[in-house]
Short mmCIF file of C-alpha atoms and ligand atoms in Angstrom, two decimals:
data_model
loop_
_atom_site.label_atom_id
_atom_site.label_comp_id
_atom_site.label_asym_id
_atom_site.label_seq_id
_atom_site.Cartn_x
_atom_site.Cartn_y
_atom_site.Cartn_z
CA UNK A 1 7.26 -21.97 -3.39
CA UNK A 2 9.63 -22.80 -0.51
CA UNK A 3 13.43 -23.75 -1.35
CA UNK A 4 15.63 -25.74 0.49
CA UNK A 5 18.25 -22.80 0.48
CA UNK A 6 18.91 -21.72 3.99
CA UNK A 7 17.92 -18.81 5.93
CA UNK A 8 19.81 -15.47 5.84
CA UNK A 9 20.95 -14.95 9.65
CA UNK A 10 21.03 -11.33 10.77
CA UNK A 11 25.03 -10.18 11.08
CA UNK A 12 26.18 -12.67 8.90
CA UNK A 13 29.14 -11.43 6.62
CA UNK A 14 28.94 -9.94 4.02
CA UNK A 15 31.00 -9.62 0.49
CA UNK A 16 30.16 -5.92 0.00
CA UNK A 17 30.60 -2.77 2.51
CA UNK A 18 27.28 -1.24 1.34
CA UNK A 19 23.58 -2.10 2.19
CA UNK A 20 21.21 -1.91 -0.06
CA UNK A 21 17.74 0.07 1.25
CA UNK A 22 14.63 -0.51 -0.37
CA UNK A 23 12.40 2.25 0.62
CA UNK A 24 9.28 2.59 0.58
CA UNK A 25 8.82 6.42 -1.36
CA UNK A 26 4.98 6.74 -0.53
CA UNK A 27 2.21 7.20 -2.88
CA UNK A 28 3.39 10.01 -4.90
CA UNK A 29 3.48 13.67 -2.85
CA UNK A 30 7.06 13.50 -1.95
CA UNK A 31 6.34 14.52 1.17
CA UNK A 32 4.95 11.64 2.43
CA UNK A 33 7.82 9.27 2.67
CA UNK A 34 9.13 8.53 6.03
CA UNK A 35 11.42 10.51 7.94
CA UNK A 36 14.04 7.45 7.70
CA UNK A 37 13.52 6.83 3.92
CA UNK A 38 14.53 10.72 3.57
CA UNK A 39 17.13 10.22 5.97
CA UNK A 40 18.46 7.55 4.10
CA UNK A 41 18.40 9.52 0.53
CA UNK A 42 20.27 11.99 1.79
CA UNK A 43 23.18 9.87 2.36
CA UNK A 44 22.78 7.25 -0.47
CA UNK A 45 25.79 7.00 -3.02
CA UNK A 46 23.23 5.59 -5.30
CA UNK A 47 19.98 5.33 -6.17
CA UNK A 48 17.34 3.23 -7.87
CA UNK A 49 13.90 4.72 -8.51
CA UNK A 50 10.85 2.98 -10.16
CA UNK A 51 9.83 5.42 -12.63
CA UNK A 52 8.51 8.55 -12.49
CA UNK A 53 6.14 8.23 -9.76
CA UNK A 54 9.29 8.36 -7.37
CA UNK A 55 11.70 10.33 -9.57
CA UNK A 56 10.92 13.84 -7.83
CA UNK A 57 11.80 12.46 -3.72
CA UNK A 58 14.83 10.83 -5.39
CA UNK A 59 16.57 13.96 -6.85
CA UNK A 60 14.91 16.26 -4.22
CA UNK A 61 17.16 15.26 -1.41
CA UNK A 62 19.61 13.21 -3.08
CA UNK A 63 23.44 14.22 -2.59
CA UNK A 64 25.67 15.68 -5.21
CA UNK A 65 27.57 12.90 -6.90
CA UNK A 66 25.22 10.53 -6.25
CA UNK A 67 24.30 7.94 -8.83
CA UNK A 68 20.69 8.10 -9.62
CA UNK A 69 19.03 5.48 -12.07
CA UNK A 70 16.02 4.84 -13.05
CA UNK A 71 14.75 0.72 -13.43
CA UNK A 72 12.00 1.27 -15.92
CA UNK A 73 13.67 -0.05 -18.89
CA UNK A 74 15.72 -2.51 -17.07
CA UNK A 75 14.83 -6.56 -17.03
CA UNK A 76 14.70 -7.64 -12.79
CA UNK A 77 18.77 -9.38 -13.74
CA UNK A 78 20.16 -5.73 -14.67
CA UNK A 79 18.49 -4.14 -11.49
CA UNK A 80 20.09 -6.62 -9.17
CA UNK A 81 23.65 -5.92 -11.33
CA UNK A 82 23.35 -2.47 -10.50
CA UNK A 83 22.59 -2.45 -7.19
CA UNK A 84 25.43 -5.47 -6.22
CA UNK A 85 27.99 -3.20 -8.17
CA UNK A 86 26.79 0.49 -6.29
CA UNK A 87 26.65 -2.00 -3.19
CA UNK A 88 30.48 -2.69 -3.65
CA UNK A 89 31.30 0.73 -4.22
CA UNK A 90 28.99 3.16 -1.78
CA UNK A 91 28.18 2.13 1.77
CA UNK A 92 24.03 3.48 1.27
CA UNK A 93 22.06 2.27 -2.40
CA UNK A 94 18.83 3.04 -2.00
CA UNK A 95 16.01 1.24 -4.29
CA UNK A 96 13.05 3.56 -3.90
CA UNK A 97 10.06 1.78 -4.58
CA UNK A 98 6.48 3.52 -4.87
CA UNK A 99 3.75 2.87 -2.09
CA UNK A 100 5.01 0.31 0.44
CA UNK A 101 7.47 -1.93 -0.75
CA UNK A 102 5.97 -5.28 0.36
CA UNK A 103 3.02 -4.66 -1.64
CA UNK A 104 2.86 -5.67 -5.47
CA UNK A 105 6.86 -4.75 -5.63
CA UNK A 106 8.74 -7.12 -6.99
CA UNK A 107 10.74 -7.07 -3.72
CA UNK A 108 11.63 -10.91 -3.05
CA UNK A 109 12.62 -11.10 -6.82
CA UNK A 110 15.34 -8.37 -6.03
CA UNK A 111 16.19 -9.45 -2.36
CA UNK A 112 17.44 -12.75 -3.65
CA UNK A 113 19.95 -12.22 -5.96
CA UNK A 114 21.45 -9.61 -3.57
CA UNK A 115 21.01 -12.70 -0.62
CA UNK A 116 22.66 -14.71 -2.93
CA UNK A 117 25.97 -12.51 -3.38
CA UNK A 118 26.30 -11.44 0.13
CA UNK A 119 24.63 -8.09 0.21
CA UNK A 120 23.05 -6.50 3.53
CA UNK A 121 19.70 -5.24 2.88
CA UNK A 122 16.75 -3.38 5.19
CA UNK A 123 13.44 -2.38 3.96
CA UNK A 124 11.89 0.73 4.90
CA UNK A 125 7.92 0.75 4.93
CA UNK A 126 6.39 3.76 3.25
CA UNK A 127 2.59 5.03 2.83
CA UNK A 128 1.01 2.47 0.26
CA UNK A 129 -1.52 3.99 -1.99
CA UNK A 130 -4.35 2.32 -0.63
CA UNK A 131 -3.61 4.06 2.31
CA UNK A 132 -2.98 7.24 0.76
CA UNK A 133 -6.49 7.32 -1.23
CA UNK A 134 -9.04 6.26 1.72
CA UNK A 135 -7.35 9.52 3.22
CA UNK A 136 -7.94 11.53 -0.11
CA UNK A 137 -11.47 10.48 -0.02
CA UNK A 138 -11.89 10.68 3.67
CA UNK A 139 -12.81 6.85 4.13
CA UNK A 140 -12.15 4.66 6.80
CA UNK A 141 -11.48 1.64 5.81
CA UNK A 142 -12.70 0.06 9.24
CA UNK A 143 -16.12 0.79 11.18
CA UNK A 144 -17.57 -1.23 13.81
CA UNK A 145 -20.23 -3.36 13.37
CA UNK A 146 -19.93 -2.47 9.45
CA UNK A 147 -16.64 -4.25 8.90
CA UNK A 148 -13.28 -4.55 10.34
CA UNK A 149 -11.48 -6.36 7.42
CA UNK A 150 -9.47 -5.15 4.66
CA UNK A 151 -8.14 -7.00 1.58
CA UNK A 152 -5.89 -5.91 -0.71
CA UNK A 153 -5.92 -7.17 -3.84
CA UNK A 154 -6.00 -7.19 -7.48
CA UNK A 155 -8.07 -9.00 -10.61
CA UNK A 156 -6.24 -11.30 -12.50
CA UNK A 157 -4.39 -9.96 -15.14
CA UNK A 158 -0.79 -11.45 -16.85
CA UNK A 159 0.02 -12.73 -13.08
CA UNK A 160 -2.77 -15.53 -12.41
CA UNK A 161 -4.50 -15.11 -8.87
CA UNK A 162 -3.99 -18.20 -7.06
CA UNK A 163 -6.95 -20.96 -6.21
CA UNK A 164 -9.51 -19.39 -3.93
CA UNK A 165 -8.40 -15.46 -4.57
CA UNK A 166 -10.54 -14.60 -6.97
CA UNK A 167 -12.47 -11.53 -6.53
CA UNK A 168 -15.45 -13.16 -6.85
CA UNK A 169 -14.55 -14.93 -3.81
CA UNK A 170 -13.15 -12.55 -1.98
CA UNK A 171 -15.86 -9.97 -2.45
CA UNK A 172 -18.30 -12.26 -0.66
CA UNK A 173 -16.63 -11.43 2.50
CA UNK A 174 -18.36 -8.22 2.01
CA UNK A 175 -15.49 -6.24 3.80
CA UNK A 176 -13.43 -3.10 2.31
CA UNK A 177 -11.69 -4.24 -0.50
CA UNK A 178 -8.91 -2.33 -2.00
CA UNK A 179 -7.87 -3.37 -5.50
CA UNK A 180 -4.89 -2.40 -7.29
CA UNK A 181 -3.74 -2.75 -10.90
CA UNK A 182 -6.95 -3.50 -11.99
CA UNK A 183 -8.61 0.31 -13.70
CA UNK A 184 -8.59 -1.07 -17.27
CA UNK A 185 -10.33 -3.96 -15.86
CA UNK A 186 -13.04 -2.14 -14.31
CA UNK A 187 -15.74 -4.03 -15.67
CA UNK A 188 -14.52 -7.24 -14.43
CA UNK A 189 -14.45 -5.93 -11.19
CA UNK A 190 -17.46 -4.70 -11.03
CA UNK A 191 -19.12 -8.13 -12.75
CA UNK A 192 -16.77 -10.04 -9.73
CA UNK A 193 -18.77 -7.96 -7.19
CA UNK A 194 -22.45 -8.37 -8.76
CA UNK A 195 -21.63 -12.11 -8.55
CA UNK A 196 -20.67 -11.94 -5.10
CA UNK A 197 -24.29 -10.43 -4.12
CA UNK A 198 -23.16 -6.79 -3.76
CA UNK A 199 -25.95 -4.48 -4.69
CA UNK A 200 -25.42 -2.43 -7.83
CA UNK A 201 -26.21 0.90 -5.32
CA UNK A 202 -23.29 -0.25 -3.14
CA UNK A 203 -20.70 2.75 -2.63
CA UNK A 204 -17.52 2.70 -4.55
CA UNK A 205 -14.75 5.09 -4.90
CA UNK A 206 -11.39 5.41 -7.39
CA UNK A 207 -8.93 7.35 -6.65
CA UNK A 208 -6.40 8.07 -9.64
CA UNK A 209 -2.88 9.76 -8.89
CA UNK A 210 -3.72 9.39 -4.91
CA UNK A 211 -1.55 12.48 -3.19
CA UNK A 212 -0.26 13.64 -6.25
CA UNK A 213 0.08 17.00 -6.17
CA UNK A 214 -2.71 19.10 -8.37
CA UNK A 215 -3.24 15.79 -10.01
CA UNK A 216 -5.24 13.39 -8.06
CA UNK A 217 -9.04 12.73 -8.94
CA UNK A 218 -11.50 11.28 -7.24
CA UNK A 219 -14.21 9.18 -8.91
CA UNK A 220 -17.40 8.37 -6.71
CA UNK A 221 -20.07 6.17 -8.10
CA UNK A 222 -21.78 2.37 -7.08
CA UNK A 223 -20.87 -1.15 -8.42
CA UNK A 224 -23.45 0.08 -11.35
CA UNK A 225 -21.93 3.30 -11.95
CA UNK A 226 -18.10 3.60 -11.66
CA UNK A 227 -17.03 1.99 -14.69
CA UNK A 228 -18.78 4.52 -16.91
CA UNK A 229 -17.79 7.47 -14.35
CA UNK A 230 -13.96 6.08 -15.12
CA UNK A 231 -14.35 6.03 -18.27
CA UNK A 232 -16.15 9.57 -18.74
CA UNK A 233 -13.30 10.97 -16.73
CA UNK A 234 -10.58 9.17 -18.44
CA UNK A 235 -9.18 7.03 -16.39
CA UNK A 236 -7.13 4.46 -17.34
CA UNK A 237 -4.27 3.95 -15.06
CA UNK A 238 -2.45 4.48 -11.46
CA UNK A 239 -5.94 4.07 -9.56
CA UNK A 240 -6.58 2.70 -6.20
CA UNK A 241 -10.64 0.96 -6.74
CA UNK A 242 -12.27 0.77 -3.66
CA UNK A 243 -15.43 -1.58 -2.91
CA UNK A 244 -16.56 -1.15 1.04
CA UNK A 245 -19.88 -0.78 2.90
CA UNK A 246 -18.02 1.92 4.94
CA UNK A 247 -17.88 4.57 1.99
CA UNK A 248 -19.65 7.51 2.52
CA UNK A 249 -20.05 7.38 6.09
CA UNK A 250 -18.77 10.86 6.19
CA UNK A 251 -22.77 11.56 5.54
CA UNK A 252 -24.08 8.84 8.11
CA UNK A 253 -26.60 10.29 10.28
CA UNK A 254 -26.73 6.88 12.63
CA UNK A 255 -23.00 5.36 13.19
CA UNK A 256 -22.01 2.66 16.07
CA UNK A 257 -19.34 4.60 17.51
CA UNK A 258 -16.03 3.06 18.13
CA UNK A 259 -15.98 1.93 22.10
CA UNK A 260 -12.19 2.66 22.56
CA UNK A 261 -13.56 6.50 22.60
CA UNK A 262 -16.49 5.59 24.52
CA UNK A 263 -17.07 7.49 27.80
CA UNK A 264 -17.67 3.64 29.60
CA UNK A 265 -14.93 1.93 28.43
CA UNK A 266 -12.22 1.41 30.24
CA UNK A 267 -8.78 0.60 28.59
CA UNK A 268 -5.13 0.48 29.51
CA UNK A 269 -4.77 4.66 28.90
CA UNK A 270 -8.28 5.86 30.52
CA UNK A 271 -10.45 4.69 33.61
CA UNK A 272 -14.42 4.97 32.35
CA UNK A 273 -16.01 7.94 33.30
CA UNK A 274 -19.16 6.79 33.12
CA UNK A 275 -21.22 2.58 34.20
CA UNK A 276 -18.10 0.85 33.23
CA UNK A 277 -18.64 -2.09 31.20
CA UNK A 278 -17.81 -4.78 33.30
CA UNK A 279 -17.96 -7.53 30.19
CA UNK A 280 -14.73 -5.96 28.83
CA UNK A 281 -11.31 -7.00 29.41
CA UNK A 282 -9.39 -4.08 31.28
CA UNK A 283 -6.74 -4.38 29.68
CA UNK A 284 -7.61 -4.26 26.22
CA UNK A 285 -4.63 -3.56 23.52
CA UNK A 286 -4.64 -1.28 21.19
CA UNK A 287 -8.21 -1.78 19.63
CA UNK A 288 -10.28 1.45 18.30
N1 LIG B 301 3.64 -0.75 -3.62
C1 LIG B 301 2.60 0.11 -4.14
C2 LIG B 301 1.75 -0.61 -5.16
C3 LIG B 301 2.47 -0.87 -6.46
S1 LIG B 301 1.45 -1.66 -7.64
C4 LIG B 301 1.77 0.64 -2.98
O1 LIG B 301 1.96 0.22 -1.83
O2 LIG B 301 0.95 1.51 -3.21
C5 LIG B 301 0.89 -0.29 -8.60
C6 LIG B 301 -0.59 -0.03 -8.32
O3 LIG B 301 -0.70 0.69 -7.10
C7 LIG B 301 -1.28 0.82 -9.36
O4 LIG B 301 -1.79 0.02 -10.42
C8 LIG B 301 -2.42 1.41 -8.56
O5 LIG B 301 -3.46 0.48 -8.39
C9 LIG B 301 -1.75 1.61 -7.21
N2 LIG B 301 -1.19 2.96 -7.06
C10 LIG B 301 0.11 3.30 -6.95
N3 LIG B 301 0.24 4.63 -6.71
C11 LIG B 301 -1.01 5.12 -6.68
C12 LIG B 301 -1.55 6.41 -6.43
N4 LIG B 301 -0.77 7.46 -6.17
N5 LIG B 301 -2.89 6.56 -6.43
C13 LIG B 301 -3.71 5.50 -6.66
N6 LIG B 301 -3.26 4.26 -6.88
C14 LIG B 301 -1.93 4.07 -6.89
#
């Protein structure tokens, strides 16, 4: 819900000399954090990871004497403590937060607090998960004339979806969906898409521990199939469940190719080779 509390305004001043980072620390490989978010590491005076899916990128590149904590036992109040205090003391704090930190992150809770006392803070994107396990399973997420929509969400769980999100409803878009936080509820997931008309031979795919190295798994099954294959294989947390009519198209023997590759389509980067199309803008941006 909106406040009445003013916007912050870039430059303004600021009580502390540090700025606190929240980075994005990718879906699990350490390698796949950005360039900047390593960048940044390297020079923090303290950091803040979220567990142990970020612990290893945190002490790989981290400084000596730099103060590394982890927030798993501490309430949203003590996190914000910490990282005002490090802010008044060290001029980089870096909270490291898993996937992409503007996805199911907790990030406005923190950012306000640290608004509030006068602290500088950037965010740095990183790989989200969803990201992370279409490329494990070799998906796109997009195909033309199949869909060229993806949600992300989740099923309701302790945090109540909001009027009009449930999956139910959102499922009967019939585009990708990628659904976090929701493996132990598996069955309602599936039951959400049944409702929604989706056939119980439509493709789905789970990907547990997504670019973790020599642990990620890959479940493949349909709306009628994956819980049980989840369950068989034990799965029970850190999954990315994805519902699309693009999975498996890997195998496709008959796929609309994109146009932006087409031989008669003209864009900004390439004159047509071939009968350009004279029905599409020349000057298209950066479709594919
Ligand atoms: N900000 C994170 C999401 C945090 S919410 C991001 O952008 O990825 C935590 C949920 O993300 C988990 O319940 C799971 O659904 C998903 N998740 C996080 N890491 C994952 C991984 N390596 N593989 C698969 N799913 C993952």
């Amino acid at each position: 819900m909106q406040t009445d509390t003013p916007p912050i305004e870039a430059g303004r001043a600021t009580s502390a000399p540090g700025t606190v980072w929240f980075v994005g620390a990718g879906p699990g490989d350490p390698e796949l954090i950005t360039v900047k978010g390593r960048a940044l590491i390297e020079r923090a005076g303290a950091i803040l990871f979220a567990g142990s899916l970020v612990s290893e990128a945190a002490t790989r590149w981290a400084p000596a004497g730099c103060v590394i904590a982890d927030s798993k036992d501490m309430t949203l109040e003590q996190m914000s403590s910490w990282l005002i205090e490090q802010a008044g003391r060290c001029a980089t704090v870096v909270r490291l937060q898993t996937g992409d930190p503007c996805l199911y992150g907790a990030l406005i809770e923190l950012v306000q607090p640290l608004d509030a006392a006068g602290v500088a803070i950037e965010v740095v994107p990183g790989v989200s998960s969803a990201m992370a396990s279409a490329a494990a399973a070799v998906e796109s997420l997009t195909l033309p004339e199949v869909t060229q929509t993806v949600i992300f969400t989740r099923i309701e769980g302790r945090t109540p979806m909001p009027e009009g999100e449930s999956l139910e409803v959102l499922a009967a878009h019939h585009s990708t969906l990628c659904i976090f936080l929701s493996i132990t509820l598996m069955g309602r997931v599936t039951a959400a898409l049944t409702a929604a008309g989706w056939s119980p031979d439509a493709p789905m795919v789970v990907v547990h521990k997504a670019s973790w190295p020599g642990e990620e798994k890959i479940i493949r099954g349909t709306v009628a199939t994956i819980q049980g294959l989840c369950r068989d294989a034990k799965i029970v947390s850190q999954s990315m469940i994805i519902a699309s009519p693009t999975l498996g198209a890997r195998q496709w023997t008959t796929l609309t190719k994109s146009r932006l590759y087409d031989a008669s389509f003209t864009h900004k980067f390439r004159r047509a080779s071939v009968n350009a199309n004279t029905d599409t803008p020349p000057d298209l941006p950066e479709t594919t």
